[in-house]
Short mmCIF file of C-alpha atoms and ligand atoms in Angstrom, two decimals:
data_model
loop_
_atom_site.label_atom_id
_atom_site.label_comp_id
_atom_site.label_asym_id
_atom_site.label_seq_id
_atom_site.Cartn_x
_atom_site.Cartn_y
_atom_site.Cartn_z
CA UNK A 196 -103.24 -53.96 193.01
CA UNK A 197 -101.16 -52.74 190.08
CA UNK A 198 -102.53 -52.25 186.57
CA UNK A 199 -101.99 -55.27 184.36
CA UNK A 200 -102.66 -56.91 181.03
CA UNK A 201 -103.01 -60.69 181.08
CA UNK A 202 -102.44 -62.56 177.82
CA UNK A 203 -102.54 -66.34 177.77
CA UNK A 204 -103.63 -67.32 174.26
CA UNK A 205 -102.76 -71.02 174.54
CA UNK A 206 -105.52 -73.60 174.08
CA UNK A 207 -105.08 -76.18 176.83
CA UNK A 208 -106.48 -79.57 175.90
CA UNK A 209 -106.58 -81.62 179.07
CA UNK A 210 -107.20 -85.28 179.87
CA UNK A 211 -106.82 -88.91 178.93
CA UNK A 212 -105.94 -89.72 175.32
CA UNK A 213 -105.81 -86.08 174.20
CA UNK A 214 -102.49 -86.60 172.40
CA UNK A 215 -104.51 -88.43 169.74
CA UNK A 216 -106.00 -85.07 168.74
CA UNK A 217 -102.72 -83.27 168.11
CA UNK A 218 -102.90 -83.71 164.32
CA UNK A 219 -106.23 -81.87 164.24
CA UNK A 220 -104.86 -79.23 166.61
CA UNK A 221 -101.80 -78.59 164.44
CA UNK A 222 -104.10 -78.14 161.44
CA UNK A 223 -106.42 -75.84 163.38
CA UNK A 224 -103.46 -73.56 164.10
CA UNK A 225 -102.26 -73.50 160.50
CA UNK A 226 -99.50 -76.13 160.50
CA UNK A 227 -98.99 -78.27 157.41
CA UNK A 228 -95.32 -79.27 157.65
CA UNK A 229 -94.23 -80.08 161.18
CA UNK A 230 -91.02 -80.59 163.12
CA UNK A 231 -91.69 -83.09 165.92
CA UNK A 232 -89.10 -82.26 168.55
CA UNK A 233 -88.51 -84.65 171.45
CA UNK A 234 -86.10 -85.58 174.21
CA UNK A 235 -83.79 -88.38 175.19
CA UNK A 236 -86.12 -91.29 174.60
CA UNK A 237 -88.94 -91.45 177.16
CA UNK A 238 -91.52 -90.49 174.51
CA UNK A 239 -90.20 -93.18 172.18
CA UNK A 240 -90.15 -95.84 174.88
CA UNK A 241 -93.69 -95.12 176.09
CA UNK A 242 -95.12 -95.28 172.55
CA UNK A 243 -96.22 -91.62 172.78
CA UNK A 244 -94.21 -90.57 169.74
CA UNK A 245 -95.90 -93.22 167.61
CA UNK A 246 -99.33 -92.04 168.74
CA UNK A 247 -98.43 -88.45 167.90
CA UNK A 248 -97.20 -89.46 164.45
CA UNK A 249 -100.38 -91.49 163.84
CA UNK A 250 -102.46 -88.46 164.79
CA UNK A 251 -100.54 -86.24 162.34
CA UNK A 252 -100.86 -88.90 159.62
CA UNK A 253 -104.59 -89.12 160.19
CA UNK A 254 -104.88 -85.33 159.83
CA UNK A 255 -102.82 -85.39 156.61
CA UNK A 256 -100.02 -83.34 158.17
CA UNK A 257 -96.46 -84.24 157.11
CA UNK A 258 -93.51 -84.06 159.46
CA UNK A 259 -89.81 -84.46 160.11
CA UNK A 260 -88.40 -85.42 163.51
CA UNK A 261 -85.53 -84.27 165.69
CA UNK A 262 -84.92 -86.00 169.03
CA UNK A 263 -82.14 -85.74 171.57
CA UNK A 264 -83.09 -82.72 173.67
CA UNK A 265 -81.21 -82.96 176.96
CA UNK A 266 -82.44 -81.59 180.30
CA UNK A 267 -81.04 -78.04 180.48
CA UNK A 268 -81.41 -77.85 176.67
CA UNK A 269 -78.33 -76.86 174.66
CA UNK A 270 -77.81 -74.28 171.94
CA UNK A 271 -76.10 -76.87 169.71
CA UNK A 272 -79.26 -78.89 169.02
CA UNK A 273 -81.19 -75.68 168.42
CA UNK A 274 -78.79 -74.71 165.60
CA UNK A 275 -79.39 -78.17 164.12
CA UNK A 276 -83.16 -77.74 164.43
CA UNK A 277 -83.09 -74.33 162.75
CA UNK A 278 -81.17 -75.76 159.77
CA UNK A 279 -83.54 -78.70 159.49
CA UNK A 280 -86.66 -76.52 159.60
CA UNK A 281 -85.30 -74.22 156.90
CA UNK A 282 -84.30 -77.12 154.66
CA UNK A 283 -87.64 -78.89 155.11
CA UNK A 284 -89.86 -75.78 154.93
CA UNK A 285 -91.31 -76.51 158.35
CA UNK A 286 -94.15 -74.16 159.34
CA UNK A 287 -95.06 -75.55 162.80
CA UNK A 288 -93.09 -77.09 165.68
CA UNK A 289 -94.63 -79.78 167.86
CA UNK A 290 -92.78 -80.39 171.10
CA UNK A 291 -93.30 -83.83 172.65
CA UNK A 292 -91.68 -83.82 176.09
CA UNK A 293 -90.93 -81.65 179.10
CA UNK A 294 -89.84 -78.08 179.67
CA UNK A 295 -86.44 -78.66 178.13
CA UNK A 296 -88.00 -79.93 174.93
CA UNK A 297 -90.47 -77.04 174.80
CA UNK A 298 -87.71 -74.49 175.45
CA UNK A 299 -85.56 -76.00 172.73
CA UNK A 300 -88.58 -75.84 170.39
CA UNK A 301 -89.03 -72.16 171.26
CA UNK A 302 -85.36 -71.51 170.49
CA UNK A 303 -85.80 -73.11 167.07
CA UNK A 304 -89.09 -71.27 166.54
CA UNK A 305 -87.52 -67.85 167.04
CA UNK A 306 -84.32 -68.79 165.19
CA UNK A 307 -85.87 -69.95 161.91
CA UNK A 308 -87.21 -66.57 160.73
CA UNK A 309 -84.24 -64.61 162.17
CA UNK A 310 -81.24 -63.70 160.01
CA UNK A 311 -78.67 -63.62 162.81
CA UNK A 312 -77.68 -65.97 165.65
CA UNK A 313 -80.72 -67.16 167.69
CA UNK A 314 -78.60 -66.71 170.86
CA UNK A 315 -78.82 -62.91 170.35
CA UNK A 316 -82.20 -63.05 172.16
CA UNK A 317 -81.04 -64.93 175.26
CA UNK A 318 -80.19 -62.92 178.35
CA UNK A 319 -80.22 -59.67 176.39
CA UNK A 320 -83.84 -58.48 176.40
CA UNK A 321 -83.78 -58.19 172.60
CA UNK A 322 -87.45 -58.34 171.57
CA UNK A 323 -88.65 -61.32 169.54
CA UNK A 324 -90.50 -60.03 166.51
CA UNK A 325 -91.23 -63.28 164.71
CA UNK A 326 -91.38 -66.98 165.54
CA UNK A 327 -92.80 -70.14 164.07
CA UNK A 328 -95.94 -71.31 165.90
CA UNK A 329 -95.48 -74.15 168.35
CA UNK A 330 -97.71 -76.72 170.03
CA UNK A 331 -96.81 -79.03 172.89
CA UNK A 332 -97.62 -82.49 174.18
CA UNK A 333 -96.43 -82.24 177.77
CA UNK A 334 -94.91 -85.24 179.57
CA UNK A 335 -93.84 -83.72 182.92
CA UNK A 336 -95.55 -81.21 185.18
CA UNK A 337 -92.80 -78.79 186.11
CA UNK A 338 -91.47 -75.84 184.13
CA UNK A 339 -94.79 -74.41 183.00
CA UNK A 340 -93.31 -73.72 179.59
CA UNK A 341 -96.46 -75.19 178.02
CA UNK A 342 -98.24 -71.97 179.00
CA UNK A 343 -95.40 -69.47 179.31
CA UNK A 344 -93.65 -67.20 176.85
CA UNK A 345 -90.23 -68.12 178.24
CA UNK A 346 -87.43 -70.30 176.95
CA UNK A 347 -84.32 -71.18 178.98
CA UNK A 348 -81.30 -72.54 177.11
CA UNK A 349 -77.71 -73.43 178.03
CA UNK A 350 -74.84 -72.39 175.77
CA UNK A 351 -72.42 -75.34 175.69
CA UNK A 352 -69.45 -73.04 175.47
CA UNK A 353 -69.05 -71.41 178.89
CA UNK A 354 -72.09 -73.27 180.32
CA UNK A 355 -74.16 -70.11 180.31
CA UNK A 356 -77.85 -70.67 181.07
CA UNK A 357 -79.94 -67.74 179.88
CA UNK A 358 -83.56 -66.98 179.07
CA UNK A 359 -85.77 -65.07 176.70
CA UNK A 360 -89.40 -64.09 177.20
CA UNK A 361 -91.95 -63.08 174.60
CA UNK A 362 -95.65 -63.55 173.94
CA UNK A 363 -94.57 -64.66 170.45
CA UNK A 364 -93.29 -67.84 172.12
CA UNK A 365 -96.49 -68.85 173.89
CA UNK A 366 -97.68 -72.18 172.48
CA UNK A 367 -100.78 -72.13 170.28
CA UNK A 368 -101.96 -75.26 172.06
CA UNK A 369 -100.77 -77.59 174.79
CA UNK A 370 -101.97 -81.13 175.26
CA UNK A 371 -102.01 -82.04 178.96
CA UNK A 372 -102.67 -85.72 179.57
CA UNK A 373 -101.80 -86.60 183.19
CA UNK A 374 -101.44 -90.28 182.21
CA UNK A 375 -98.30 -89.35 180.28
CA UNK A 376 -96.62 -88.33 183.53
CA UNK A 377 -97.14 -91.73 185.17
CA UNK A 378 -93.85 -93.05 183.73
CA UNK A 379 -91.81 -90.34 185.49
CA UNK A 380 -89.23 -91.53 188.02
CA UNK A 381 -90.02 -90.21 191.54
CA UNK A 382 -86.98 -87.92 191.45
CA UNK A 383 -88.21 -86.14 188.30
CA UNK A 384 -91.73 -85.92 189.71
CA UNK A 385 -90.33 -84.26 192.84
CA UNK A 386 -88.12 -81.89 190.81
CA UNK A 387 -91.20 -80.85 188.89
CA UNK A 388 -93.20 -80.30 192.07
CA UNK A 389 -90.44 -78.13 193.51
CA UNK A 390 -90.31 -76.01 190.37
CA UNK A 391 -94.08 -75.53 190.42
CA UNK A 392 -93.97 -74.35 194.03
CA UNK A 393 -91.02 -72.07 193.26
CA UNK A 394 -92.94 -70.44 190.40
CA UNK A 395 -95.65 -69.55 192.90
CA UNK A 396 -93.24 -68.33 195.59
CA UNK A 397 -91.47 -66.04 193.10
CA UNK A 398 -94.83 -64.28 192.74
CA UNK A 399 -96.20 -64.72 196.25
CA UNK A 400 -93.39 -62.77 197.90
CA UNK A 401 -94.30 -59.31 196.70
CA UNK A 402 -94.19 -55.72 197.88
CA UNK A 403 -97.57 -54.96 196.34
CA UNK A 404 -100.22 -54.64 199.08
CA UNK A 405 -103.85 -55.75 198.87
CA UNK A 406 -103.52 -58.54 196.31
CA UNK A 407 -105.85 -60.92 198.12
CA UNK A 408 -107.15 -62.66 195.00
CA UNK A 409 -103.71 -63.66 193.71
CA UNK A 410 -102.48 -64.46 197.25
CA UNK A 411 -105.34 -66.92 197.59
CA UNK A 412 -104.79 -68.41 194.13
CA UNK A 413 -101.09 -68.86 194.98
CA UNK A 414 -101.99 -70.56 198.25
CA UNK A 415 -104.45 -72.88 196.48
CA UNK A 416 -101.66 -74.11 194.22
CA UNK A 417 -99.18 -74.48 197.08
CA UNK A 418 -101.65 -76.38 199.27
CA UNK A 419 -102.49 -78.64 196.33
CA UNK A 420 -98.81 -79.41 195.79
CA UNK A 421 -98.23 -80.12 199.50
CA UNK A 422 -101.14 -82.56 199.46
CA UNK A 423 -100.74 -84.24 196.06
CA UNK A 424 -96.97 -84.58 195.67
CA UNK A 425 -96.49 -87.22 198.38
CA UNK A 426 -99.45 -89.13 196.90
CA UNK A 427 -97.78 -89.48 193.48
CA UNK A 428 -94.39 -90.25 195.00
CA UNK A 429 -96.13 -93.05 196.91
CA UNK A 430 -98.21 -94.19 193.94
CA UNK A 431 -97.00 -92.96 190.52
CA UNK A 432 -100.21 -94.24 188.85
CA UNK A 433 -102.54 -92.04 190.91
CA UNK A 434 -104.30 -90.32 188.00
CA UNK A 435 -106.27 -87.80 190.05
CA UNK A 436 -103.22 -86.61 191.95
CA UNK A 437 -101.24 -86.44 188.68
CA UNK A 438 -104.09 -84.43 187.13
CA UNK A 439 -104.15 -81.89 189.96
CA UNK A 440 -100.37 -81.48 189.79
CA UNK A 441 -100.39 -81.10 186.02
CA UNK A 442 -102.90 -78.28 186.02
CA UNK A 443 -101.17 -76.70 189.03
CA UNK A 444 -97.94 -76.64 186.99
CA UNK A 445 -99.59 -74.73 184.17
CA UNK A 446 -101.44 -72.15 186.27
CA UNK A 447 -98.38 -71.65 188.47
CA UNK A 448 -96.49 -70.19 185.53
CA UNK A 449 -98.80 -68.75 182.86
CA UNK A 450 -98.82 -65.70 185.17
CA UNK A 451 -102.44 -65.75 186.22
CA UNK A 452 -101.20 -65.88 189.83
CA UNK A 453 -98.68 -63.09 189.24
CA UNK A 454 -100.81 -60.36 187.73
CA UNK A 455 -101.18 -56.99 189.42
CA UNK A 456 -98.23 -57.48 191.75
CA UNK A 457 -94.46 -57.10 191.78
CA UNK A 458 -92.57 -60.42 191.53
CA UNK A 459 -89.12 -61.45 192.71
CA UNK A 460 -87.35 -64.11 190.55
CA UNK A 461 -83.95 -64.01 192.28
CA UNK A 462 -84.15 -67.67 193.35
CA UNK A 463 -84.54 -68.69 189.73
CA UNK A 464 -81.61 -66.57 188.60
CA UNK A 465 -79.44 -67.89 191.43
CA UNK A 466 -80.47 -71.49 190.60
CA UNK A 467 -79.85 -71.16 186.88
CA UNK A 468 -76.14 -70.71 187.57
CA UNK A 469 -76.17 -74.08 189.39
CA UNK A 470 -77.98 -76.02 186.67
CA UNK A 471 -75.82 -74.26 184.07
CA UNK A 472 -72.52 -75.15 185.76
CA UNK A 473 -73.26 -78.62 187.17
CA UNK A 474 -76.02 -79.74 184.76
CA UNK A 475 -78.26 -80.63 187.71
CA UNK A 476 -82.07 -80.67 187.42
CA UNK A 477 -83.57 -77.18 187.76
CA UNK A 478 -86.07 -78.36 190.42
CA UNK A 479 -83.31 -79.96 192.50
CA UNK A 480 -81.31 -76.74 192.35
CA UNK A 481 -84.37 -74.78 193.47
CA UNK A 482 -84.89 -77.14 196.43
CA UNK A 483 -81.47 -76.07 197.67
CA UNK A 484 -81.77 -72.35 196.81
CA UNK A 485 -85.37 -71.41 197.53
CA UNK A 486 -85.41 -72.08 201.33
CA UNK A 487 -81.95 -70.47 201.61
CA UNK A 488 -83.26 -67.37 199.85
CA UNK A 489 -86.24 -67.36 202.23
CA UNK A 490 -83.96 -67.53 205.25
CA UNK A 491 -81.92 -64.63 203.91
CA UNK A 492 -84.85 -62.31 203.11
CA UNK A 493 -87.71 -63.15 205.52
CA UNK A 494 -86.93 -60.20 207.82
CA UNK A 495 -87.94 -57.89 204.97
CA UNK A 496 -91.58 -58.87 205.68
CA UNK A 497 -91.96 -61.51 208.40
CA UNK A 498 -95.77 -61.26 208.30
CA UNK A 499 -95.86 -62.40 204.68
CA UNK A 500 -93.71 -65.41 205.53
CA UNK A 501 -95.87 -66.09 208.58
CA UNK A 502 -98.92 -65.98 206.29
CA UNK A 503 -97.31 -68.63 204.08
CA UNK A 504 -96.39 -70.67 207.15
CA UNK A 505 -99.90 -70.70 208.59
CA UNK A 506 -101.96 -70.95 205.42
CA UNK A 507 -99.78 -73.39 203.45
CA UNK A 508 -97.84 -75.39 206.02
CA UNK A 509 -100.39 -75.34 208.86
CA UNK A 510 -98.15 -73.57 211.40
CA UNK A 511 -99.70 -71.97 214.49
CA UNK A 512 -99.43 -68.17 214.34
CA UNK A 513 -97.25 -66.79 217.11
CA UNK A 514 -98.73 -63.29 217.44
CA UNK A 515 -96.08 -62.19 219.89
CA UNK A 516 -93.28 -63.34 217.63
CA UNK A 517 -94.32 -63.55 213.94
CA UNK A 518 -90.67 -64.10 212.99
CA UNK A 519 -90.77 -67.43 214.81
CA UNK A 520 -93.78 -68.46 212.71
CA UNK A 521 -91.98 -67.33 209.55
CA UNK A 522 -88.92 -69.40 210.45
CA UNK A 523 -91.07 -72.43 211.26
CA UNK A 524 -92.76 -72.16 207.82
CA UNK A 525 -89.42 -72.10 206.02
CA UNK A 526 -88.27 -75.08 208.07
CA UNK A 527 -91.39 -77.04 207.15
CA UNK A 528 -90.92 -76.18 203.47
CA UNK A 529 -87.36 -77.53 203.53
CA UNK A 530 -88.50 -80.66 205.38
CA UNK A 531 -91.26 -81.18 202.80
CA UNK A 532 -88.66 -80.98 200.01
CA UNK A 533 -86.43 -83.45 201.82
CA UNK A 534 -89.34 -85.85 202.36
CA UNK A 535 -90.23 -85.93 198.66
CA UNK A 536 -86.61 -86.83 197.88
CA UNK A 537 -85.05 -83.48 197.02
CA UNK A 538 -81.51 -82.41 197.96
CA UNK A 539 -81.35 -79.64 200.55
CA UNK A 540 -77.68 -78.60 200.43
CA UNK A 541 -74.70 -78.41 198.04
CA UNK A 542 -73.36 -81.86 198.94
CA UNK A 543 -76.66 -83.55 198.22
CA UNK A 544 -77.03 -81.57 195.00
CA UNK A 545 -73.50 -82.20 193.76
CA UNK A 546 -72.37 -78.56 193.97
CA UNK A 547 -69.18 -77.24 195.58
CA UNK A 548 -68.89 -74.41 198.11
CA UNK A 549 -65.50 -73.45 196.64
CA UNK A 550 -67.29 -72.52 193.39
CA UNK A 551 -69.40 -69.84 195.10
CA UNK A 552 -67.22 -66.90 193.92
CA UNK A 553 -67.41 -68.25 190.36
CA UNK A 554 -71.21 -68.72 190.60
CA UNK A 555 -71.59 -65.14 191.85
CA UNK A 556 -69.40 -63.86 189.02
CA UNK A 557 -71.48 -65.77 186.45
CA UNK A 558 -74.66 -64.38 188.01
CA UNK A 559 -73.24 -61.17 186.64
CA UNK A 560 -74.56 -58.48 188.98
CA UNK A 561 -71.25 -56.73 189.45
CA UNK A 562 -71.95 -53.68 191.59
CA UNK A 563 -75.64 -53.70 190.70
CA UNK A 564 -78.68 -55.06 192.48
CA UNK A 565 -81.64 -57.15 191.37
CA UNK A 566 -84.95 -58.60 192.62
CA UNK A 567 -88.55 -57.51 192.91
CA UNK A 568 -89.14 -58.38 196.59
CA UNK A 569 -85.72 -57.84 198.12
CA UNK A 570 -83.06 -56.21 196.00
CA UNK A 571 -79.88 -58.26 196.28
CA UNK A 572 -76.22 -57.34 195.74
CA UNK A 573 -73.46 -59.74 194.70
CA UNK A 574 -72.52 -60.14 198.37
CA UNK A 575 -76.11 -61.06 199.20
CA UNK A 576 -76.14 -63.67 196.43
CA UNK A 577 -72.90 -65.12 197.81
CA UNK A 578 -74.50 -65.25 201.27
CA UNK A 579 -77.50 -67.17 199.87
CA UNK A 580 -75.22 -69.68 198.11
CA UNK A 581 -73.37 -70.07 201.41
CA UNK A 582 -76.58 -70.75 203.39
CA UNK A 583 -77.62 -73.23 200.69
CA UNK A 584 -74.24 -74.95 200.72
CA UNK A 585 -74.54 -76.07 204.33
CA UNK A 586 -78.28 -76.24 205.00
CA UNK A 587 -79.60 -78.94 207.34
CA UNK A 588 -83.08 -79.95 208.46
O1 NZQ B 619 -85.63 -86.52 177.59
P1 NZQ B 619 -86.54 -87.56 178.09
O2 NZQ B 619 -86.17 -88.93 177.72
O3 NZQ B 619 -87.99 -87.25 177.79
O4 NZQ B 619 -86.39 -87.57 179.71
C1 NZQ B 619 -86.80 -86.47 180.51
C2 NZQ B 619 -85.64 -85.80 181.24
O5 NZQ B 619 -84.61 -86.71 181.49
C3 NZQ B 619 -87.60 -87.00 181.66
N1 NZQ B 619 -89.02 -87.15 181.33
C4 NZQ B 619 -89.87 -86.19 180.91
N2 NZQ B 619 -91.09 -86.70 180.81
C5 NZQ B 619 -91.02 -88.01 181.15
C6 NZQ B 619 -89.70 -88.30 181.48
N3 NZQ B 619 -89.29 -89.54 181.88
C7 NZQ B 619 -90.23 -90.51 181.95
N4 NZQ B 619 -91.53 -90.27 181.66
C8 NZQ B 619 -91.97 -89.06 181.27
N5 NZQ B 619 -93.25 -88.85 181.04
O6 NZQ B 619 -87.48 -86.03 182.69
C9 NZQ B 619 -86.22 -85.40 182.58
C10 NZQ B 619 -86.40 -83.91 182.76
O7 NZQ B 619 -87.07 -83.35 181.67
P2 NZQ B 619 -87.06 -81.78 181.44
O8 NZQ B 619 -87.81 -81.46 180.21
O9 NZQ B 619 -85.67 -81.28 181.56
O10 NZQ B 619 -87.87 -81.28 182.74
P3 NZQ B 619 -88.57 -79.94 183.08
O11 NZQ B 619 -89.93 -79.89 182.49
O12 NZQ B 619 -88.43 -79.79 184.54
O13 NZQ B 619 -87.75 -78.78 182.34
C11 NZQ B 619 -86.62 -78.21 182.94
C12 NZQ B 619 -86.10 -77.07 182.10
O14 NZQ B 619 -87.07 -76.02 182.02
C13 NZQ B 619 -86.45 -74.78 182.38
C14 NZQ B 619 -85.43 -75.22 183.39
O15 NZQ B 619 -84.45 -74.24 183.63
C15 NZQ B 619 -84.86 -76.47 182.74
O16 NZQ B 619 -83.91 -76.15 181.76
N6 NZQ B 619 -87.46 -73.81 182.81
C16 NZQ B 619 -88.24 -73.28 181.86
C17 NZQ B 619 -89.20 -72.34 182.14
C18 NZQ B 619 -90.04 -71.77 181.07
N7 NZQ B 619 -89.72 -72.01 179.80
O17 NZQ B 619 -91.02 -71.05 181.33
C19 NZQ B 619 -89.40 -71.83 183.49
C20 NZQ B 619 -88.75 -72.65 184.55
O18 NZQ B 619 -88.53 -71.86 185.67
C21 NZQ B 619 -87.49 -73.32 184.16
O19 NZQ B 619 -86.38 -72.45 184.32
ZN1 ZN B 620 -88.59 -72.85 187.38
#
């Protein structure tokens, strides 16, 4: 196991009705003038926004609001949010929504105290030195942004989707009420589930030996997702299944399952070009990319893929031919994604094979290589897009 430092300062407040405590939570973390940031309307329609406002009122915390965050959040609304916060002397941002809303909030949070263009931090590695504090009321189990230091934003001009990561961006608190996810359409639920599993796989496929504890934690999350996702697709009101998925989504991405080991992250990078260009859901893009990536790289360590196949997808180990077990596991993963309603190839996703050279160019590797498990070249990335473009069950 490698040396590590694990920092996850967020207070997670979990369970029914917890959104009614967000006024007190904002106050606890020093907020007195709040920007409530929300999405395209689900939080308004469900009455959640009104409950959040009532909670802030009850705590004597004043606020301004800014809605309209789109999935794959855009830079344009972030500029608007930064202006609004400066004008209104906002000292705390409360995100009410999903990963897109949280990521937009993080963009505003780092932009307010910064003299230059907030975009300077995205895709550049420029360290974030200051940010407004944020809190979240999560409405979809998916991105894990409620416990992560990451923010992923799309620049309208050029459709560039880029990220920034900093402990400064970790939320002070996150309210996780599984009931709030019961209004999700099955497609969004499934996109979220795929993203959660992908966050684990990015960490699970590692070159670091002897990381039994995190292997087993990863497998616990994956097994939970394989069991619980079909249950919520079947019955969206299943609170217990929603609760297990919600907590799985947070622990899949606050890095507790990634400590002490190398991680990969190429599938995410390769997917981000798809959701940037076609504005498709991140989870749907991952459903197409992740199994294709697995097919391309499994020979690097067939035993690790066979381990996933047997422990997560219940495959029989073929000791004479571990590669066959590895391949069977990948097949079952893709079938699982298909069964929960995810696309499995470019056609189903709404992507075009003729765009592959453009996608590779946007990925921006040039002659370089990237990836923590298998180091990929631009040609390798093109090969993965090609596998993904024509995948079948
Ligand atoms: O905008 P509203 O009306 O709320 O509708 C949203 C949106 O259309 C809807 N929704 C959310 N909660 C709902 C609901 N509809 C009904 N009932 C509810 N309770 O779901 C749609 C998707 O929402 P979004 O926030 O986009 O989903 P998600 O949480 O999957 O976030 C995706 C974004 O997160 C980024 C992705 O790239 C993508 O841009 N990621 C962020 C990460 C991070 N910050 O750590 C890591 C991830 O790997 C990921 O890249
Ligand atoms: Zn993701």
